[in-house]
mmCIF file of C-alpha atoms in Angstrom:
data_model
loop_
_atom_site.group_PDB
_atom_site.id
_atom_site.type_symbol
_atom_site.label_atom_id
_atom_site.label_comp_id
_atom_site.label_asym_id
_atom_site.label_seq_id
_atom_site.Cartn_x
_atom_site.Cartn_y
_atom_site.Cartn_z
ATOM 1 C CA MET U 20 14.109 -16.191 8.933
ATOM 2 C CA ASP U 21 15.679 -15.249 5.595
ATOM 3 C CA TYR U 22 14.958 -11.515 5.200
ATOM 4 C CA ASN U 23 16.340 -11.428 1.655
ATOM 5 C CA LYS U 24 14.060 -14.275 0.590
ATOM 6 C CA ILE U 25 10.940 -12.513 1.874
ATOM 7 C CA VAL U 26 11.761 -9.084 0.435
ATOM 8 C CA THR U 27 12.854 -10.558 -2.895
ATOM 9 C CA ALA U 28 9.474 -12.304 -3.105
ATOM 10 C CA THR U 29 7.629 -9.020 -2.517
ATOM 11 C CA ILE U 30 9.700 -7.255 -5.193
ATOM 12 C CA GLU U 31 8.804 -10.030 -7.614
ATOM 13 C CA VAL U 32 5.105 -9.410 -6.940
ATOM 14 C CA PHE U 33 5.532 -5.653 -7.310
ATOM 15 C CA ARG U 34 7.175 -6.182 -10.699
ATOM 16 C CA LYS U 35 4.731 -8.770 -12.008
ATOM 17 C CA CYS U 36 1.682 -6.794 -10.898
ATOM 18 C CA ASP U 37 3.120 -3.375 -11.821
ATOM 19 C CA ILE U 38 2.726 -2.008 -8.298
ATOM 20 C CA HIS U 39 4.122 1.509 -7.844
ATOM 21 C CA SER U 40 1.867 2.964 -5.161
ATOM 22 C CA PHE U 41 0.499 2.265 -1.690
ATOM 23 C CA PRO U 42 -1.799 1.158 -0.215
ATOM 24 C CA ILE U 43 -1.902 -1.881 -2.484
ATOM 25 C CA ASP U 44 -5.034 -3.549 -3.846
ATOM 26 C CA CYS U 45 -4.911 -6.945 -2.138
ATOM 27 C CA GLU U 46 -7.790 -8.466 -4.069
ATOM 28 C CA ALA U 47 -6.265 -7.434 -7.406
ATOM 29 C CA LEU U 48 -2.984 -9.143 -6.507
ATOM 30 C CA LEU U 49 -4.680 -12.422 -5.666
ATOM 31 C CA LYS U 50 -6.715 -12.292 -8.872
ATOM 32 C CA HIS U 51 -3.509 -11.658 -10.836
ATOM 33 C CA TYR U 52 -2.220 -14.968 -9.516
ATOM 34 C CA GLY U 53 -5.402 -16.714 -10.605
ATOM 35 C CA TYR U 54 -7.286 -16.868 -7.319
ATOM 36 C CA ARG U 55 -11.016 -16.353 -6.898
ATOM 37 C CA LEU U 56 -12.073 -14.576 -3.722
ATOM 38 C CA PHE U 57 -15.066 -15.427 -1.575
ATOM 39 C CA SER U 58 -16.158 -14.327 1.837
ATOM 40 C CA TYR U 59 -16.894 -17.137 4.270
ATOM 41 C CA LYS U 60 -20.567 -16.204 3.997
ATOM 42 C CA GLU U 61 -20.497 -16.579 0.207
ATOM 43 C CA LEU U 62 -18.620 -19.854 0.496
ATOM 44 C CA ARG U 63 -21.174 -21.178 2.984
ATOM 45 C CA ASP U 64 -23.922 -20.692 0.401
ATOM 46 C CA ARG U 65 -21.895 -22.029 -2.530
ATOM 47 C CA ASN U 66 -20.064 -24.952 -0.974
ATOM 48 C CA PRO U 67 -20.980 -25.875 2.639
ATOM 49 C CA GLU U 68 -18.351 -28.618 2.745
ATOM 50 C CA LEU U 69 -15.519 -26.293 1.727
ATOM 51 C CA TYR U 70 -16.901 -23.657 4.098
ATOM 52 C CA SER U 71 -16.652 -26.061 7.041
ATOM 53 C CA LEU U 72 -13.123 -26.972 5.989
ATOM 54 C CA SER U 73 -12.153 -23.288 5.719
ATOM 55 C CA LEU U 74 -13.565 -22.343 9.098
ATOM 56 C CA GLY U 75 -11.891 -25.333 10.709
ATOM 57 C CA TYR U 76 -8.558 -24.256 9.226
ATOM 58 C CA SER U 77 -8.716 -20.600 10.248
ATOM 59 C CA GLU U 78 -11.218 -18.036 11.460
ATOM 60 C CA ASP U 79 -9.483 -15.383 9.322
ATOM 61 C CA ALA U 80 -8.758 -16.811 5.853
ATOM 62 C CA PHE U 81 -8.238 -20.011 3.913
ATOM 63 C CA ARG U 82 -6.485 -20.850 0.637
ATOM 64 C CA SER U 83 -7.068 -23.821 -1.606
ATOM 65 C CA GLY U 84 -4.196 -24.047 -4.064
ATOM 66 C CA ALA U 85 -5.845 -26.839 -6.054
ATOM 67 C CA SER U 86 -9.137 -24.960 -6.470
ATOM 68 C CA LYS U 87 -7.404 -21.539 -6.687
ATOM 69 C CA ILE U 88 -9.753 -20.130 -4.049
ATOM 70 C CA VAL U 89 -9.075 -17.749 -1.189
ATOM 71 C CA ALA U 90 -11.862 -17.323 1.344
ATOM 72 C CA TYR U 91 -11.852 -14.765 4.145
ATOM 73 C CA ASN U 92 -13.906 -13.719 7.143
ATOM 74 C CA SER U 93 -15.646 -10.487 6.124
ATOM 75 C CA ASP U 94 -16.626 -9.828 9.754
ATOM 76 C CA ARG U 95 -13.015 -9.055 10.627
ATOM 77 C CA PRO U 96 -11.740 -5.439 10.600
ATOM 78 C CA ARG U 97 -10.550 -4.209 7.205
ATOM 79 C CA GLY U 98 -6.881 -4.064 8.196
ATOM 80 C CA ARG U 99 -6.934 -7.625 9.473
ATOM 81 C CA ILE U 100 -8.625 -8.853 6.285
ATOM 82 C CA ARG U 101 -5.949 -7.213 4.128
ATOM 83 C CA PHE U 102 -3.187 -8.819 6.180
ATOM 84 C CA SER U 103 -4.881 -12.230 6.010
ATOM 85 C CA LEU U 104 -5.253 -12.015 2.224
ATOM 86 C CA MET U 105 -1.574 -11.175 1.787
ATOM 87 C CA HIS U 106 -0.660 -13.934 4.216
ATOM 88 C CA GLU U 107 -2.380 -16.392 1.880
ATOM 89 C CA LEU U 108 -0.673 -14.873 -1.158
ATOM 90 C CA GLY U 109 2.604 -15.319 0.689
ATOM 91 C CA HIS U 110 2.031 -19.051 0.952
ATOM 92 C CA HIS U 111 1.535 -19.175 -2.820
ATOM 93 C CA VAL U 112 4.464 -16.949 -3.822
ATOM 94 C CA LEU U 113 6.863 -18.632 -1.402
ATOM 95 C CA GLY U 114 5.860 -22.084 -2.673
ATOM 96 C CA HIS U 115 4.752 -23.411 0.697
ATOM 97 C CA THR U 116 3.370 -26.926 0.951
ATOM 98 C CA GLY U 117 1.949 -28.433 4.101
ATOM 99 C CA LEU U 118 1.572 -26.815 7.502
ATOM 100 C CA SER U 119 4.506 -25.713 9.614
ATOM 101 C CA ASN U 120 5.388 -22.928 12.027
ATOM 102 C CA GLN U 121 8.149 -21.796 9.674
ATOM 103 C CA ASN U 122 5.718 -21.437 6.770
ATOM 104 C CA GLU U 123 3.336 -19.417 8.942
ATOM 105 C CA LYS U 124 6.119 -17.086 10.094
ATOM 106 C CA GLU U 125 7.286 -16.560 6.524
ATOM 107 C CA ALA U 126 3.744 -15.868 5.289
ATOM 108 C CA ASN U 127 3.263 -13.331 8.089
ATOM 109 C CA ALA U 128 6.557 -11.646 7.220
ATOM 110 C CA PHE U 129 5.606 -11.568 3.538
ATOM 111 C CA ALA U 130 2.241 -9.954 4.352
ATOM 112 C CA SER U 131 3.914 -7.316 6.506
ATOM 113 C CA HIS U 132 6.558 -6.445 3.909
ATOM 114 C CA ILE U 133 4.251 -6.365 0.901
ATOM 115 C CA LEU U 134 1.713 -4.156 2.667
ATOM 116 C CA ALA U 135 4.361 -1.778 4.013
ATOM 117 C CA PRO U 136 7.899 -2.201 2.660
ATOM 118 C CA ARG U 137 10.326 -0.767 5.179
ATOM 119 C CA MET U 138 11.800 1.534 2.559
ATOM 120 C CA ALA U 139 8.349 2.885 1.718
ATOM 121 C CA ILE U 140 7.716 3.523 5.429
ATOM 122 C CA HIS U 141 10.949 5.517 5.476
ATOM 123 C CA TYR U 142 10.292 7.666 2.414
ATOM 124 C CA SER U 143 6.659 8.300 3.368
ATOM 125 C CA GLY U 144 7.942 9.965 6.527
ATOM 126 C CA CYS U 145 6.016 7.820 8.996
ATOM 127 C CA LYS U 146 6.799 8.812 12.573
ATOM 128 C CA ASN U 147 4.902 6.080 14.378
ATOM 129 C CA ALA U 148 2.613 3.066 13.981
ATOM 130 C CA ASN U 149 -0.440 5.283 13.574
ATOM 131 C CA ASP U 150 1.111 6.849 10.475
ATOM 132 C CA VAL U 151 1.883 3.419 9.043
ATOM 133 C CA ALA U 152 -1.652 2.183 9.715
ATOM 134 C CA ARG U 153 -3.161 5.239 8.009
ATOM 135 C CA LEU U 154 -0.920 5.437 4.930
ATOM 136 C CA PHE U 155 -0.657 1.703 4.225
ATOM 137 C CA ASP U 156 -4.192 0.703 5.274
ATOM 138 C CA MET U 157 -3.165 -1.725 8.009
ATOM 139 C CA SER U 158 -4.434 -2.679 11.432
ATOM 140 C CA PHE U 159 -2.651 -0.928 14.291
ATOM 141 C CA GLU U 160 -1.157 -4.220 15.491
ATOM 142 C CA ALA U 161 0.318 -5.037 12.075
ATOM 143 C CA ALA U 162 1.466 -1.441 11.623
ATOM 144 C CA ASP U 163 3.143 -1.440 15.037
ATOM 145 C CA ASN U 164 5.082 -4.611 14.204
ATOM 146 C CA ALA U 165 6.048 -3.162 10.819
ATOM 147 C CA PHE U 166 7.249 0.097 12.374
ATOM 148 C CA ILE U 167 9.326 -1.721 14.989
ATOM 149 C CA ASP U 168 10.934 -3.760 12.209
ATOM 150 C CA TYR U 169 11.403 -0.591 10.136
ATOM 151 C CA ARG U 170 13.512 0.919 12.898
ATOM 152 C CA ARG U 171 15.676 -2.222 12.934
ATOM 153 C CA TRP U 172 16.002 -2.030 9.143
ATOM 154 C CA HIS U 173 16.882 1.660 9.283
ATOM 155 C CA ARG U 174 19.649 1.073 11.862
ATOM 156 C CA ASN U 175 21.157 -1.613 9.627
ATOM 157 C CA VAL U 176 21.071 0.652 6.572
ATOM 158 C CA VAL U 177 22.747 3.480 8.492
ATOM 159 C CA ILE U 178 25.499 1.143 9.688
ATOM 160 C CA TYR U 179 25.955 -1.228 6.748
ATOM 161 C CA LYS U 180 24.372 0.728 3.843
ATOM 162 C CA MET U 181 21.694 -0.725 1.575
ATOM 163 C CA SER U 182 21.795 -4.417 0.752
ATOM 164 C CA THR U 183 21.331 -5.822 -2.751
ATOM 165 C CA VAL U 184 17.621 -6.417 -2.165
ATOM 166 C CA ASP U 185 17.244 -2.921 -0.698
ATOM 167 C CA LYS U 186 18.773 -1.492 -3.859
ATOM 168 C CA ALA U 187 16.370 -3.578 -5.955
ATOM 169 C CA MET U 188 13.433 -2.227 -3.944
ATOM 170 C CA TYR U 189 14.664 1.336 -4.391
ATOM 171 C CA ALA U 190 15.173 0.833 -8.137
ATOM 172 C CA HIS U 191 11.626 -0.476 -8.575
ATOM 173 C CA PHE U 192 9.984 2.511 -6.888
ATOM 174 C CA TYR U 193 12.387 5.143 -8.223
ATOM 175 C CA ASN U 194 10.527 7.465 -10.595
ATOM 176 C CA LYS U 195 12.796 8.997 -13.232
ATOM 177 C CA GLU U 196 10.383 11.818 -13.977
ATOM 178 C CA GLN U 197 10.068 12.793 -10.315
ATOM 179 C CA LYS U 198 13.711 11.922 -9.614
ATOM 180 C CA CYS U 199 12.886 10.292 -6.306
ATOM 181 C CA PHE U 200 11.504 7.208 -4.579
ATOM 182 C CA VAL U 201 7.741 7.299 -5.121
ATOM 183 C CA TRP U 202 5.512 5.530 -2.597
ATOM 184 C CA SER U 203 2.153 7.059 -3.548
ATOM 185 C CA ILE U 204 0.527 7.946 -6.879
ATOM 186 C CA HIS U 205 -3.088 9.039 -7.060
ATOM 187 C CA ARG U 206 -5.280 11.647 -8.738
ATOM 188 C CA CYS U 207 -6.708 14.751 -7.109
ATOM 189 C CA ASP U 208 -10.344 13.952 -6.421
ATOM 190 C CA PHE U 209 -11.344 17.429 -7.668
ATOM 191 C CA CYS U 210 -9.324 18.149 -10.833
ATOM 192 C CA GLY U 211 -7.828 14.745 -11.613
ATOM 193 C CA ARG U 212 -4.255 15.951 -11.489
ATOM 194 C CA ILE U 213 -1.694 13.235 -10.679
ATOM 195 C CA LEU U 214 -0.247 13.596 -7.184
ATOM 196 C CA TYR U 215 3.040 12.014 -6.172
ATOM 197 C CA ASN U 216 3.993 11.195 -2.578
ATOM 198 C CA SER U 217 0.973 12.925 -1.104
ATOM 199 C CA SER U 218 -1.426 11.600 1.509
ATOM 200 C CA GLU U 219 -3.922 14.382 0.775
ATOM 201 C CA PRO U 220 -6.957 13.699 -1.446
ATOM 202 C CA ARG U 221 -6.593 17.040 -3.284
ATOM 203 C CA CYS U 222 -3.755 18.980 -4.859
ATOM 204 C CA THR U 223 -2.589 22.311 -3.437
ATOM 205 C CA ILE U 224 -4.650 24.191 -6.013
ATOM 206 C CA CYS U 225 -7.916 22.462 -5.214
ATOM 207 C CA VAL U 226 -7.728 23.173 -1.502
ATOM 208 C CA LEU U 227 -8.379 26.844 -2.378
ATOM 209 C CA PRO U 228 -12.080 26.548 -1.401
ATOM 210 C CA SER U 229 -10.883 26.819 2.186
ATOM 211 C CA ILE U 230 -9.691 30.377 1.447
ATOM 212 C CA PRO U 231 -12.376 32.966 2.268
ATOM 213 C CA LYS U 232 -13.978 34.746 -0.671
ATOM 214 C CA LYS U 233 -12.269 38.040 -1.639
ATOM 215 C CA THR U 234 -8.935 36.806 -0.221
ATOM 216 C CA HIS U 235 -6.084 38.036 -2.409
ATOM 217 C CA ILE U 236 -4.177 35.305 -4.228
ATOM 218 C CA TYR U 237 -0.625 36.119 -5.278
ATOM 219 C CA TYR U 238 0.320 34.048 -8.291
ATOM 220 C CA HIS U 239 4.049 34.426 -7.743
ATOM 221 C CA ASP U 240 3.590 32.175 -4.696
ATOM 222 C CA PHE U 241 2.741 29.254 -6.977
ATOM 223 C CA ASP U 242 4.581 27.199 -9.568
ATOM 224 C CA GLU U 243 4.317 28.736 -13.047
ATOM 225 C CA ASN U 244 3.047 25.473 -14.516
ATOM 226 C CA ASP U 245 0.053 25.599 -12.164
ATOM 227 C CA ARG U 246 -1.201 29.073 -12.974
ATOM 228 C CA ILE U 247 -3.639 28.176 -15.744
ATOM 229 C CA LEU U 248 -5.343 25.637 -13.505
ATOM 230 C CA GLN U 249 -5.336 28.100 -10.644
ATOM 231 C CA ARG U 250 -7.058 30.781 -12.711
ATOM 232 C CA GLN U 251 -9.672 28.259 -13.854
ATOM 233 C CA HIS U 252 -10.361 27.154 -10.318
ATOM 234 C CA LEU U 253 -10.553 30.708 -9.051
ATOM 235 C CA LYS U 254 -13.076 31.536 -11.762
ATOM 236 C CA TRP U 255 -15.184 28.491 -10.869
ATOM 237 C CA LEU U 256 -14.975 29.041 -7.135
ATOM 238 C CA TYR U 257 -15.099 32.799 -6.780
ATOM 239 C CA ASP U 258 -16.763 33.986 -10.021
ATOM 240 C CA PHE U 259 -13.776 36.058 -11.091
#
């Protein structure tokens, strides 16, 4: 299988859809490419004939390029659904026509790489498949395969350095402001502050509720830029 072809296709999607953080929104990507999404149950009610065709094709997901429809089995586990949706997007992006084992292998590889690029696995510090499954919202089976392939990729980079497509992947996720490869961007669910490369739902300031009341807080332990927010939070939380 052509590794460069698969990874180049994922980079193209990341660029077109302005993806700079994981886990990705699979439904949003398909909609960007003009697809309407239906569960098999919804399709059964809307179009019984197409539902029968879909179920006969696959128990996981089905894509109709002509109708621009992707249907999926909502009874499957979340991680498996996400992989199936990206498998179908892979068929579209890679320009597959007809059924073949090669097309299926390429679509599977595309789904794996777009859900968890090997470089993103590296910079997120994943130590095992469980980490990959948690950070990239994948099934354990898919995460295990991705982590095994990551180790192969990492050995090649150590020996042969980064390839052209690896450099393109790095360039896309390199954040000039943060001066590093960024794999996660989200807001603190308490104060709304932007967090980079963090798997925690809250920033370091907003985890202060775990500190017992009357505990002394030494401001020199924190970044100067955070102190105003820290004082506000302390006032809210401890009535200072």
